[in-house]
Amino acid sequence: MVRFPIDYNDWKEVGRTGEKITAIGLGTWAIRDYGKAFDVYVYGLKNGLNHVDTAEMYDNGLAEEFISRVVREVGRDSIFITTKMMPQHLVSRNKVLRAARNALNRLGVSYVDLFLIHWPNPNLSISIQVKNFEAVFEAGYTRFIGVSNFDRWELEEALNSTSKAEVVVNQVHYSVLNKSIERDLLPYAIREGVTIQAYTPLEKGSVARHPIIRDIARKYDKTPVQIALNYLISRPRVVAIPKTENIDHLKEIISSMNWRLREEDIEVLEKI
Ligand SMILES: NC(=O)c1ccc[n+]([C@@H]2O[C@H](COP(=O)([O-])OP(=O)(O)OC[C@H]3O[C@@H](n4cnc5c(N)ncnc54)[C@H](OP(=O)(O)O)[C@@H]3O)[C@@H](O)[C@H]2O)c1
């Protein structure tokens, strides 16, 4: 088992850029009620969170349009925006640029902070798709680039394929109930200085029902959701991006920061 030192920072560096984001951000997949969600996201961005994750694919662009309304409310400088491009655009730089302009139009901004390849295009070499994707950086449409759903070897190839920008993030499935990245991807990312954005960190809320997580939560006077998120952000390089459109859930999520589990309890969670 790989041992990870506890990271006590609630502001984490994005790759090796010097830029910092909060250990928790908000996802935007499968929002049911955008009106209700608006108040929740604005509250989150005014009360301790600074980044959101969205994608061209979510609700056919409606999630990106939702973020445009949130940006207008909180101000462009108060929000670090990550969005993701579908891999079919990666066949040429022109297609990449067109898709990026469409995303920026939906988001109502002239640039995003982080643009990711949503998942690798299986019909293109990693090297070609990453080189084509770099066009978004060269055009000034994003400050940083990254990938999503890349395994350890795909990430290594991506890191070796850029010439203009660095790949600073890999967004992957990671939760206390799904720790497969701890074997090789996470140690590799830590070594290479790549930030991991942990998606589906609550397993859609089911972390709250796990008996061992519940036992530990009682010891700390925290909730199981807070234990599950704290486990993730205690890892070096890891930020988590849960999704909620419920204000009580959001407050619970925000309170996952500013404290850390003890080593012995992390060890128990490592084994489930
Ligand atoms: N790159 C990729 O391929 C990829 C894939 C999947 C997801 N993502 C990103 O990661 C984000 C998060 O992942 P996810 O949406 O799949 O799953 P998740 O964050 O693990 O779970 C979201 C679900 O948990 C519920 N929830 C939130 N806070 C809760 C709390 N405190 N107590 C109980 N339930 C709670 C939410 O309901 P309420 O809204 O009612 O609170 C929602 O139904 C997505 O929104 C998306 O931005 C990326």
mmCIF file of C-alpha atoms and ligand atoms in Angstrom:
data_model
loop_
_atom_site.group_PDB
_atom_site.id
_atom_site.type_symbol
_atom_site.label_atom_id
_atom_site.label_comp_id
_atom_site.label_asym_id
_atom_site.label_seq_id
_atom_site.Cartn_x
_atom_site.Cartn_y
_atom_site.Cartn_z
ATOM 1 C CA MET A 1 0.000 0.000 0.000
ATOM 2 C CA VAL A 2 1.338 3.430 -0.994
ATOM 3 C CA ARG A 3 1.606 5.857 1.934
ATOM 4 C CA PHE A 4 0.513 9.437 1.388
ATOM 5 C CA PRO A 5 1.469 12.309 3.690
ATOM 6 C CA ILE A 6 -1.526 14.300 4.957
ATOM 7 C CA ASP A 7 -1.999 17.566 3.074
ATOM 8 C CA TYR A 8 -3.322 20.145 5.545
ATOM 9 C CA ASN A 9 -3.876 22.868 2.942
ATOM 10 C CA ASP A 10 -7.367 23.891 1.971
ATOM 11 C CA TRP A 11 -5.955 25.904 -0.922
ATOM 12 C CA LYS A 12 -4.248 23.632 -3.404
ATOM 13 C CA GLU A 13 -1.956 24.497 -6.245
ATOM 14 C CA VAL A 14 -3.191 23.788 -9.775
ATOM 15 C CA GLY A 15 -0.373 21.738 -11.236
ATOM 16 C CA ARG A 16 2.807 23.766 -10.835
ATOM 17 C CA THR A 17 1.221 27.011 -11.941
ATOM 18 C CA GLY A 18 1.355 28.867 -8.626
ATOM 19 C CA GLU A 19 -2.428 29.342 -8.927
ATOM 20 C CA LYS A 20 -4.424 28.024 -5.971
ATOM 21 C CA ILE A 21 -7.981 26.731 -5.764
ATOM 22 C CA THR A 22 -10.035 25.613 -2.777
ATOM 23 C CA ALA A 23 -9.837 21.950 -1.791
ATOM 24 C CA ILE A 24 -13.538 21.684 -2.664
ATOM 25 C CA GLY A 25 -15.310 22.984 -5.769
ATOM 26 C CA LEU A 26 -18.787 22.369 -7.172
ATOM 27 C CA GLY A 27 -19.786 20.052 -10.015
ATOM 28 C CA THR A 28 -22.718 20.732 -12.329
ATOM 29 C CA TRP A 29 -23.755 17.384 -13.738
ATOM 30 C CA ALA A 30 -27.458 16.453 -13.579
ATOM 31 C CA ILE A 31 -28.756 19.632 -11.953
ATOM 32 C CA ARG A 32 -32.508 19.189 -11.662
ATOM 33 C CA ASP A 33 -33.624 22.747 -10.906
ATOM 34 C CA TYR A 34 -31.346 25.528 -12.159
ATOM 35 C CA GLY A 35 -33.357 28.199 -10.356
ATOM 36 C CA LYS A 36 -32.832 26.564 -6.981
ATOM 37 C CA ALA A 37 -29.239 25.660 -7.812
ATOM 38 C CA PHE A 38 -28.397 29.304 -8.622
ATOM 39 C CA ASP A 39 -28.733 30.456 -4.999
ATOM 40 C CA VAL A 40 -26.769 27.430 -3.786
ATOM 41 C CA TYR A 41 -23.811 28.013 -6.140
ATOM 42 C CA VAL A 42 -23.705 31.736 -5.437
ATOM 43 C CA TYR A 43 -23.762 31.023 -1.698
ATOM 44 C CA GLY A 44 -20.933 28.504 -2.101
ATOM 45 C CA LEU A 45 -18.772 30.919 -4.090
ATOM 46 C CA LYS A 46 -19.309 33.666 -1.523
ATOM 47 C CA ASN A 47 -18.655 31.349 1.422
ATOM 48 C CA GLY A 48 -15.431 29.495 0.973
ATOM 49 C CA LEU A 49 -15.428 27.787 -2.430
ATOM 50 C CA ASN A 50 -13.811 29.291 -5.513
ATOM 51 C CA HIS A 51 -14.201 26.826 -8.369
ATOM 52 C CA VAL A 52 -16.863 25.106 -10.434
ATOM 53 C CA ASP A 53 -16.708 22.244 -12.883
ATOM 54 C CA THR A 54 -18.881 22.025 -15.951
ATOM 55 C CA ALA A 55 -18.806 20.544 -19.457
ATOM 56 C CA GLU A 56 -20.134 20.960 -22.959
ATOM 57 C CA MET A 57 -21.817 17.567 -22.489
ATOM 58 C CA TYR A 58 -23.812 18.417 -19.363
ATOM 59 C CA ASP A 59 -27.437 18.965 -20.276
ATOM 60 C CA ASN A 60 -26.381 19.807 -23.853
ATOM 61 C CA GLY A 61 -24.658 23.013 -22.810
ATOM 62 C CA LEU A 62 -27.330 24.161 -20.346
ATOM 63 C CA ALA A 63 -24.973 23.592 -17.403
ATOM 64 C CA GLU A 64 -22.443 25.957 -19.018
ATOM 65 C CA GLU A 65 -25.219 28.513 -19.550
ATOM 66 C CA PHE A 66 -26.137 28.144 -15.880
ATOM 67 C CA ILE A 67 -22.526 28.961 -14.952
ATOM 68 C CA SER A 68 -22.736 32.122 -17.074
ATOM 69 C CA ARG A 69 -25.564 33.363 -14.819
ATOM 70 C CA VAL A 70 -23.549 32.484 -11.713
ATOM 71 C CA VAL A 71 -20.507 34.359 -13.099
ATOM 72 C CA ARG A 72 -22.613 37.471 -13.727
ATOM 73 C CA GLU A 73 -23.727 37.373 -10.096
ATOM 74 C CA VAL A 74 -20.400 36.727 -8.338
ATOM 75 C CA GLY A 75 -18.026 38.424 -10.815
ATOM 76 C CA ARG A 76 -15.543 36.802 -13.184
ATOM 77 C CA ASP A 77 -12.598 37.261 -10.792
ATOM 78 C CA SER A 78 -14.322 35.373 -7.956
ATOM 79 C CA ILE A 79 -14.647 32.102 -9.801
ATOM 80 C CA PHE A 80 -12.203 29.598 -11.266
ATOM 81 C CA ILE A 81 -14.054 27.904 -14.138
ATOM 82 C CA THR A 82 -13.248 24.424 -15.390
ATOM 83 C CA THR A 83 -15.027 23.132 -18.459
ATOM 84 C CA LYS A 84 -14.566 20.053 -20.604
ATOM 85 C CA MET A 85 -14.540 19.457 -24.348
ATOM 86 C CA MET A 86 -15.955 16.334 -25.946
ATOM 87 C CA PRO A 87 -13.244 14.224 -27.596
ATOM 88 C CA GLN A 88 -14.755 14.164 -31.091
ATOM 89 C CA HIS A 89 -13.587 17.779 -31.590
ATOM 90 C CA LEU A 90 -9.958 16.811 -31.084
ATOM 91 C CA VAL A 91 -9.427 15.675 -34.676
ATOM 92 C CA SER A 92 -8.210 19.108 -35.794
ATOM 93 C CA ARG A 93 -7.166 22.442 -34.306
ATOM 94 C CA ASN A 94 -9.959 24.202 -36.201
ATOM 95 C CA LYS A 95 -12.612 21.931 -34.714
ATOM 96 C CA VAL A 96 -11.077 22.392 -31.263
ATOM 97 C CA LEU A 97 -11.173 26.184 -31.634
ATOM 98 C CA ARG A 98 -14.764 26.179 -32.886
ATOM 99 C CA ALA A 99 -15.912 23.982 -29.982
ATOM 100 C CA ALA A 100 -14.048 26.212 -27.534
ATOM 101 C CA ARG A 101 -15.675 29.384 -28.904
ATOM 102 C CA ASN A 102 -19.100 27.749 -28.557
ATOM 103 C CA ALA A 103 -18.326 26.854 -24.935
ATOM 104 C CA LEU A 104 -17.133 30.403 -24.181
ATOM 105 C CA ASN A 105 -20.335 31.790 -25.716
ATOM 106 C CA ARG A 106 -22.457 29.531 -23.536
ATOM 107 C CA LEU A 107 -20.379 30.473 -20.484
ATOM 108 C CA GLY A 108 -20.532 34.196 -21.341
ATOM 109 C CA VAL A 109 -16.798 34.677 -20.725
ATOM 110 C CA SER A 110 -13.806 35.422 -22.941
ATOM 111 C CA TYR A 111 -11.659 32.715 -21.324
ATOM 112 C CA VAL A 112 -11.965 29.866 -18.864
ATOM 113 C CA ASP A 113 -9.394 29.040 -16.219
ATOM 114 C CA LEU A 114 -9.070 25.378 -17.061
ATOM 115 C CA PHE A 115 -10.102 23.494 -20.201
ATOM 116 C CA LEU A 116 -10.046 19.687 -20.071
ATOM 117 C CA ILE A 117 -10.325 16.917 -22.644
ATOM 118 C CA HIS A 118 -13.409 15.148 -21.226
ATOM 119 C CA TRP A 119 -12.073 11.670 -22.003
ATOM 120 C CA PRO A 120 -9.460 10.366 -24.426
ATOM 121 C CA ASN A 121 -10.521 9.993 -28.042
ATOM 122 C CA PRO A 122 -9.933 6.278 -28.745
ATOM 123 C CA ASN A 123 -9.443 6.925 -32.475
ATOM 124 C CA LEU A 124 -6.538 9.340 -32.117
ATOM 125 C CA SER A 125 -3.133 8.999 -30.531
ATOM 126 C CA ILE A 126 -2.883 10.799 -27.203
ATOM 127 C CA SER A 127 -0.082 12.872 -28.649
ATOM 128 C CA ILE A 128 -2.158 14.182 -31.605
ATOM 129 C CA GLN A 129 -5.239 14.947 -29.562
ATOM 130 C CA VAL A 130 -3.281 16.783 -26.890
ATOM 131 C CA LYS A 131 -1.325 18.793 -29.502
ATOM 132 C CA ASN A 132 -4.589 19.784 -31.222
ATOM 133 C CA PHE A 133 -6.151 20.653 -27.873
ATOM 134 C CA GLU A 134 -3.244 22.985 -27.052
ATOM 135 C CA ALA A 135 -4.801 25.361 -29.598
ATOM 136 C CA VAL A 136 -7.249 26.527 -26.875
ATOM 137 C CA PHE A 137 -4.299 27.705 -24.805
ATOM 138 C CA GLU A 138 -2.518 29.343 -27.728
ATOM 139 C CA ALA A 139 -5.713 31.212 -28.670
ATOM 140 C CA GLY A 140 -6.052 32.555 -25.118
ATOM 141 C CA TYR A 141 -9.358 30.756 -24.574
ATOM 142 C CA THR A 142 -8.049 29.204 -21.359
ATOM 143 C CA ARG A 143 -5.358 29.922 -18.791
ATOM 144 C CA PHE A 144 -4.541 26.240 -18.232
ATOM 145 C CA ILE A 145 -5.241 22.899 -19.880
ATOM 146 C CA GLY A 146 -5.754 19.405 -18.548
ATOM 147 C CA VAL A 147 -7.374 16.047 -19.135
ATOM 148 C CA SER A 148 -10.071 13.862 -17.627
ATOM 149 C CA ASN A 149 -10.493 10.106 -17.382
ATOM 150 C CA PHE A 150 -6.886 9.509 -18.427
ATOM 151 C CA ASP A 151 -5.196 6.501 -16.816
ATOM 152 C CA ARG A 152 -1.624 6.649 -15.552
ATOM 153 C CA TRP A 153 -0.079 5.788 -18.942
ATOM 154 C CA GLU A 154 -2.356 8.076 -20.919
ATOM 155 C CA LEU A 155 -1.493 10.863 -18.501
ATOM 156 C CA GLU A 156 2.217 10.253 -18.957
ATOM 157 C CA GLU A 157 1.799 10.400 -22.727
ATOM 158 C CA ALA A 158 -0.240 13.588 -22.426
ATOM 159 C CA LEU A 159 2.429 15.214 -20.245
ATOM 160 C CA ASN A 160 5.046 14.342 -22.853
ATOM 161 C CA SER A 161 2.985 15.599 -25.800
ATOM 162 C CA THR A 162 2.676 19.313 -25.089
ATOM 163 C CA SER A 163 4.955 21.991 -26.425
ATOM 164 C CA LYS A 164 3.076 25.213 -25.586
ATOM 165 C CA ALA A 165 1.188 24.461 -22.362
ATOM 166 C CA GLU A 166 1.474 22.086 -19.417
ATOM 167 C CA VAL A 167 -1.173 19.484 -18.602
ATOM 168 C CA VAL A 168 -1.918 20.556 -15.024
ATOM 169 C CA VAL A 169 -5.004 18.507 -14.043
ATOM 170 C CA ASN A 170 -6.479 15.048 -14.490
ATOM 171 C CA GLN A 171 -10.155 14.861 -13.431
ATOM 172 C CA VAL A 172 -11.052 11.291 -12.464
ATOM 173 C CA HIS A 173 -13.464 9.209 -10.412
ATOM 174 C CA TYR A 174 -12.153 9.063 -6.850
ATOM 175 C CA SER A 175 -14.010 8.549 -3.605
ATOM 176 C CA VAL A 176 -13.466 6.796 -0.291
ATOM 177 C CA LEU A 177 -15.462 3.919 -1.795
ATOM 178 C CA ASN A 178 -13.590 3.952 -5.120
ATOM 179 C CA LYS A 179 -9.883 4.279 -4.457
ATOM 180 C CA SER A 180 -8.440 2.571 -7.525
ATOM 181 C CA ILE A 181 -6.362 5.659 -8.452
ATOM 182 C CA GLU A 182 -4.392 5.263 -5.222
ATOM 183 C CA ARG A 183 -2.486 2.326 -6.722
ATOM 184 C CA ASP A 184 -0.643 4.076 -9.533
ATOM 185 C CA LEU A 185 -2.339 7.191 -10.941
ATOM 186 C CA LEU A 186 -2.320 9.225 -7.727
ATOM 187 C CA PRO A 187 1.325 8.475 -6.810
ATOM 188 C CA TYR A 188 2.288 9.353 -10.397
ATOM 189 C CA ALA A 189 0.277 12.606 -10.334
ATOM 190 C CA ILE A 190 1.850 13.620 -7.012
ATOM 191 C CA ARG A 191 5.324 12.938 -8.409
ATOM 192 C CA GLU A 192 4.649 14.912 -11.592
ATOM 193 C CA GLY A 193 2.834 17.780 -9.861
ATOM 194 C CA VAL A 194 -0.511 17.144 -11.566
ATOM 195 C CA THR A 195 -3.648 18.094 -9.631
ATOM 196 C CA ILE A 196 -6.358 15.453 -9.349
ATOM 197 C CA GLN A 197 -9.961 16.695 -9.440
ATOM 198 C CA ALA A 198 -11.944 13.917 -7.753
ATOM 199 C CA TYR A 199 -15.356 13.479 -9.377
ATOM 200 C CA THR A 200 -18.345 11.584 -7.949
ATOM 201 C CA PRO A 201 -16.673 11.998 -4.536
ATOM 202 C CA LEU A 202 -19.918 11.241 -2.674
ATOM 203 C CA GLU A 203 -20.892 8.265 -4.830
ATOM 204 C CA LYS A 204 -24.170 10.152 -5.373
ATOM 205 C CA GLY A 205 -24.681 10.389 -1.604
ATOM 206 C CA SER A 206 -24.141 6.694 -0.839
ATOM 207 C CA VAL A 207 -20.981 7.396 1.219
ATOM 208 C CA ALA A 208 -23.445 8.631 3.848
ATOM 209 C CA ARG A 209 -24.796 5.124 4.357
ATOM 210 C CA HIS A 210 -21.536 3.222 4.859
ATOM 211 C CA PRO A 211 -21.284 1.838 8.446
ATOM 212 C CA ILE A 212 -17.524 2.388 8.878
ATOM 213 C CA ILE A 213 -17.734 5.963 7.573
ATOM 214 C CA ARG A 214 -20.657 6.558 9.926
ATOM 215 C CA ASP A 215 -18.690 5.218 12.898
ATOM 216 C CA ILE A 216 -15.763 7.532 12.196
ATOM 217 C CA ALA A 217 -18.144 10.465 11.681
ATOM 218 C CA ARG A 218 -19.553 9.967 15.189
ATOM 219 C CA LYS A 219 -16.051 10.094 16.687
ATOM 220 C CA TYR A 220 -15.373 13.506 15.116
ATOM 221 C CA ASP A 221 -18.872 14.895 15.520
ATOM 222 C CA LYS A 222 -18.930 15.283 11.732
ATOM 223 C CA THR A 223 -21.237 13.808 9.093
ATOM 224 C CA PRO A 224 -20.293 10.850 6.846
ATOM 225 C CA VAL A 225 -20.230 13.190 3.824
ATOM 226 C CA GLN A 226 -17.678 15.372 5.616
ATOM 227 C CA ILE A 227 -15.540 12.333 6.444
ATOM 228 C CA ALA A 228 -15.687 11.163 2.817
ATOM 229 C CA LEU A 229 -14.604 14.549 1.448
ATOM 230 C CA ASN A 230 -11.987 15.147 4.132
ATOM 231 C CA TYR A 231 -10.407 11.795 3.281
ATOM 232 C CA LEU A 232 -9.949 12.974 -0.329
ATOM 233 C CA ILE A 233 -8.627 16.447 0.391
ATOM 234 C CA SER A 234 -6.184 15.058 2.947
ATOM 235 C CA ARG A 235 -4.328 13.610 -0.045
ATOM 236 C CA PRO A 236 -1.614 15.716 -1.647
ATOM 237 C CA ARG A 237 -2.699 17.236 -4.973
ATOM 238 C CA VAL A 238 -6.364 16.200 -4.609
ATOM 239 C CA VAL A 239 -9.363 18.533 -4.773
ATOM 240 C CA ALA A 240 -12.942 17.236 -4.773
ATOM 241 C CA ILE A 241 -15.870 18.461 -6.870
ATOM 242 C CA PRO A 242 -19.139 17.236 -5.346
ATOM 243 C CA LYS A 243 -22.421 18.393 -6.876
ATOM 244 C CA THR A 244 -25.320 19.721 -4.840
ATOM 245 C CA GLU A 245 -28.300 21.963 -5.414
ATOM 246 C CA ASN A 246 -29.399 21.761 -1.782
ATOM 247 C CA ILE A 247 -28.283 24.542 0.574
ATOM 248 C CA ASP A 248 -28.039 22.269 3.626
ATOM 249 C CA HIS A 249 -25.938 19.792 1.675
ATOM 250 C CA LEU A 250 -23.738 22.658 0.518
ATOM 251 C CA LYS A 251 -23.130 23.882 4.070
ATOM 252 C CA GLU A 252 -22.259 20.338 5.066
ATOM 253 C CA ILE A 253 -19.834 20.142 2.138
ATOM 254 C CA ILE A 254 -18.134 23.463 2.985
ATOM 255 C CA SER A 255 -17.551 22.231 6.542
ATOM 256 C CA SER A 256 -15.506 19.329 5.178
ATOM 257 C CA MET A 257 -12.605 21.796 5.115
ATOM 258 C CA ASN A 258 -10.545 23.481 7.863
ATOM 259 C CA TRP A 259 -9.771 20.289 9.785
ATOM 260 C CA ARG A 260 -8.250 16.885 9.050
ATOM 261 C CA LEU A 261 -8.868 13.269 9.951
ATOM 262 C CA ARG A 262 -6.200 11.646 12.079
ATOM 263 C CA GLU A 263 -3.754 9.238 10.461
ATOM 264 C CA GLU A 264 -5.229 6.188 12.231
ATOM 265 C CA ASP A 265 -8.717 6.901 10.876
ATOM 266 C CA ILE A 266 -7.398 7.505 7.365
ATOM 267 C CA GLU A 267 -5.829 4.054 7.635
ATOM 268 C CA VAL A 268 -9.202 2.529 8.513
ATOM 269 C CA LEU A 269 -10.828 4.270 5.538
ATOM 270 C CA GLU A 270 -8.039 3.096 3.247
ATOM 271 C CA LYS A 271 -9.116 -0.464 3.901
ATOM 272 C CA ILE A 272 -12.810 -0.182 3.000
HETATM 273 N N1 LIG B 1 -15.062 14.096 -15.862
HETATM 274 C C1 LIG B 1 -16.061 13.241 -15.832
HETATM 275 O O1 LIG B 1 -16.164 12.318 -16.648
HETATM 276 C C2 LIG B 1 -17.093 13.369 -14.747
HETATM 277 C C3 LIG B 1 -17.971 12.288 -14.482
HETATM 278 C C4 LIG B 1 -18.900 12.447 -13.453
HETATM 279 C C5 LIG B 1 -18.952 13.645 -12.721
HETATM 280 N N2 LIG B 1 -18.099 14.682 -13.021
HETATM 281 C C6 LIG B 1 -18.164 15.966 -12.273
HETATM 282 O O2 LIG B 1 -18.118 15.699 -10.879
HETATM 283 C C7 LIG B 1 -19.262 16.273 -10.239
HETATM 284 C C8 LIG B 1 -19.683 15.455 -9.026
HETATM 285 O O3 LIG B 1 -19.938 14.122 -9.367
HETATM 286 P P1 LIG B 1 -21.430 13.511 -9.399
HETATM 287 O O4 LIG B 1 -22.418 14.582 -9.634
HETATM 288 O O5 LIG B 1 -21.361 12.359 -10.332
HETATM 289 O O6 LIG B 1 -21.609 12.826 -7.969
HETATM 290 P P2 LIG B 1 -21.475 13.236 -6.422
HETATM 291 O O7 LIG B 1 -20.995 14.609 -6.258
HETATM 292 O O8 LIG B 1 -20.746 12.133 -5.768
HETATM 293 O O9 LIG B 1 -22.988 13.125 -5.946
HETATM 294 C C9 LIG B 1 -23.945 14.073 -6.283
HETATM 295 C C10 LIG B 1 -25.234 13.639 -5.593
HETATM 296 O O10 LIG B 1 -25.042 13.627 -4.192
HETATM 297 C C11 LIG B 1 -26.064 14.373 -3.565
HETATM 298 N N3 LIG B 1 -25.475 15.101 -2.426
HETATM 299 C C12 LIG B 1 -24.687 16.200 -2.470
HETATM 300 N N4 LIG B 1 -24.347 16.602 -1.238
HETATM 301 C C13 LIG B 1 -24.926 15.729 -0.398
HETATM 302 C C14 LIG B 1 -24.966 15.644 1.006
HETATM 303 N N5 LIG B 1 -24.328 16.534 1.772
HETATM 304 N N6 LIG B 1 -25.668 14.622 1.556
HETATM 305 C C15 LIG B 1 -26.325 13.711 0.781
HETATM 306 N N7 LIG B 1 -26.337 13.766 -0.565
HETATM 307 C C16 LIG B 1 -25.639 14.771 -1.147
HETATM 308 C C17 LIG B 1 -26.580 15.329 -4.619
HETATM 309 O O11 LIG B 1 -27.934 15.620 -4.410
HETATM 310 P P3 LIG B 1 -28.424 17.144 -4.118
HETATM 311 O O12 LIG B 1 -28.114 17.939 -5.330
HETATM 312 O O13 LIG B 1 -29.865 16.975 -3.855
HETATM 313 O O14 LIG B 1 -27.655 17.599 -2.907
HETATM 314 C C18 LIG B 1 -26.381 14.547 -5.899
HETATM 315 O O15 LIG B 1 -27.508 13.740 -6.150
HETATM 316 C C19 LIG B 1 -20.305 16.318 -11.377
HETATM 317 O O16 LIG B 1 -21.369 17.181 -11.064
HETATM 318 C C20 LIG B 1 -19.449 16.743 -12.537
HETATM 319 O O17 LIG B 1 -19.223 18.133 -12.501
HETATM 320 C C21 LIG B 1 -17.160 14.539 -14.003
#
